Amino acid sequence: MDNSQIKSKERVAERGEVFTAEREVCAMCDLVKEECERIDSRFLEPACGDGNFLAEILRRKLDVVKKKYKKSTYEYEQNSVLAITSIYGIDIMMDNVTSCRERMYSIWEKEYKANCKSDANDETREAVKYILSLNIVLGNALSMMCVDENGEDTDEPIIFPEWSFVLGAQLKRRDYRFDVLLKENPDENMYCDQLSMFGDDVMGNENWMIDPITNEWIPKPVREFAPIHYRRVNEDE
Ligand SMILES: C[S@@+](CC[C@H](N)C(=O)[O-])C[C@H]1O[C@@H](n2cnc3c(N)ncnc32)[C@H](O)[C@@H]1O
């Protein structure tokens, strides 16, 4: 292990904080190489630290964006934003979350400049920062709750936005509770019995809904926003 893999003995003891070396990160990303090269494939790192894995995934996705869209600044920009929207992380330590967001932003910004031969406009830069502020969460991946600056659970559940481009440059956002996304499908009989034991009728379960197309139970978003141009997505609240 080299020195850059730990910040202090206390942090290793308290939070198990040991950063993965680049060689291992690359080897592990190679195991899911095709997914890393799909611009919109979604990744979540539940103990992301300062983003060793997420940064490598973003680099790989942006390489693909470059190969496919280098001739058009407009298409490069939209697809580089799509890459950003697809990457999620959780960490319990505030400084790691801040470093991870900044690291992802600077990879995106540097690549943008190298490809488009100029900085992105202010609106796009703010939009990317905003997406990262929601996708990289200060939280406890075990309790699935947000935490405060001391790493203590708050009353707020971890929420992740699902971003999807609709109608060209319009970006749609739906927010989901992380704990609901990980729960079993309530359509399972056993799960229905368990829910009714607590007097919670599956049909009335506020966290689930029937998908009108597939007719299956799916998590219900806690919030849903009207599509908005991706450059103005930080105006959606
Ligand atoms: C072993 S380090 C790995 C960091 C990064 N994934 C890497 O490979 O370089 C574990 C990370 O998990 C975080 N962590 C520990 N307990 C956590 C929890 N309950 N929820 C979320 N993050 C946690 C620590 O702050 C630390 O950054």
GROMACS .gro file of N, CA and C in nm, residues 4-5 18-22 24-26 29 45 47-59 100 103-104 107:
model
   87
    4SER      N    1  -0.035   0.736  -0.050
    4SER     CA    2  -0.152   0.810  -0.098
    4SER      C    3  -0.283   0.733  -0.072
    5GLN      N    4  -0.271   0.609  -0.025
    5GLN     CA    5  -0.393   0.531  -0.006
    5GLN      C    6  -0.458   0.552   0.131
   18VAL      N    7  -0.949   0.341   0.313
   18VAL     CA    8  -0.826   0.306   0.240
   18VAL      C    9  -0.859   0.320   0.093
   19PHE      N   10  -0.789   0.409   0.026
   19PHE     CA   11  -0.821   0.436  -0.114
   19PHE      C   12  -0.760   0.330  -0.206
   20THR      N   13  -0.834   0.295  -0.309
   20THR     CA   14  -0.788   0.192  -0.402
   20THR      C   15  -0.688   0.253  -0.500
   21ALA      N   16  -0.578   0.180  -0.524
   21ALA     CA   17  -0.475   0.229  -0.616
   21ALA      C   18  -0.525   0.222  -0.761
   22GLU      N   19  -0.465   0.310  -0.843
   22GLU     CA   20  -0.511   0.326  -0.982
   22GLU      C   21  -0.511   0.194  -1.060
   24GLU      N   22  -0.554  -0.112  -0.957
   24GLU     CA   23  -0.669  -0.196  -0.922
   24GLU      C   24  -0.799  -0.136  -0.974
   25VAL      N   25  -0.807  -0.002  -0.966
   25VAL     CA   26  -0.929   0.064  -1.017
   25VAL      C   27  -0.947   0.029  -1.165
   26CYS      N   28  -0.838   0.043  -1.241
   26CYS     CA   29  -0.846   0.016  -1.386
   26CYS      C   30  -0.880  -0.130  -1.412
   29CYS      N   31  -1.245  -0.182  -1.338
   29CYS     CA   32  -1.330  -0.122  -1.442
   29CYS      C   33  -1.326  -0.206  -1.571
   45GLU      N   34  -2.153   0.413  -0.659
   45GLU     CA   35  -2.047   0.365  -0.566
   45GLU      C   36  -2.092   0.404  -0.425
   47ALA      N   37  -1.959   0.372  -0.133
   47ALA     CA   38  -1.856   0.420  -0.040
   47ALA      C   39  -1.747   0.482  -0.128
   48CYS      N   40  -1.783   0.595  -0.193
   48CYS     CA   41  -1.704   0.640  -0.308
   48CYS      C   42  -1.575   0.711  -0.271
   49GLY      N   43  -1.557   0.746  -0.143
   49GLY     CA   44  -1.435   0.819  -0.106
   49GLY      C   45  -1.425   0.946  -0.189
   50ASP      N   46  -1.303   0.976  -0.237
   50ASP     CA   47  -1.290   1.097  -0.320
   50ASP      C   48  -1.306   1.062  -0.469
   51GLY      N   49  -1.358   0.944  -0.497
   51GLY     CA   50  -1.403   0.916  -0.633
   51GLY      C   51  -1.307   0.841  -0.723
   52ASN      N   52  -1.222   0.756  -0.668
   52ASN     CA   53  -1.126   0.684  -0.754
   52ASN      C   54  -1.197   0.605  -0.865
   53PHE      N   55  -1.303   0.533  -0.829
   53PHE     CA   56  -1.374   0.455  -0.931
   53PHE      C   57  -1.459   0.545  -1.020
   54LEU      N   58  -1.528   0.638  -0.958
   54LEU     CA   59  -1.620   0.723  -1.035
   54LEU      C   60  -1.542   0.808  -1.136
   55ALA      N   61  -1.423   0.854  -1.097
   55ALA     CA   62  -1.342   0.935  -1.188
   55ALA      C   63  -1.298   0.852  -1.309
   56GLU      N   64  -1.259   0.729  -1.285
   56GLU     CA   65  -1.215   0.644  -1.396
   56GLU      C   66  -1.333   0.613  -1.491
   57ILE      N   67  -1.449   0.589  -1.431
   57ILE     CA   68  -1.567   0.562  -1.514
   57ILE      C   69  -1.600   0.685  -1.598
   58LEU      N   70  -1.594   0.802  -1.535
   58LEU     CA   71  -1.623   0.924  -1.612
   58LEU      C   72  -1.523   0.942  -1.725
   59ARG      N   73  -1.394   0.918  -1.698
   59ARG     CA   74  -1.293   0.932  -1.803
   59ARG      C   75  -1.324   0.841  -1.921
  100CYS      N   76  -1.476   1.457  -0.413
  100CYS     CA   77  -1.527   1.376  -0.523
  100CYS      C   78  -1.603   1.462  -0.624
  103ARG      N   79  -1.352   1.678  -0.810
  103ARG     CA   80  -1.268   1.599  -0.902
  103ARG      C   81  -1.346   1.564  -1.029
  104MET      N   82  -1.471   1.522  -1.012
  104MET     CA   83  -1.554   1.489  -1.129
  104MET      C   84  -1.574   1.613  -1.216
  107ILE      N   85  -1.253   1.696  -1.412
  107ILE     CA   86  -1.231   1.605  -1.527
  107ILE      C   87  -1.321   1.648  -1.643
   0.00000   0.00000   0.00000
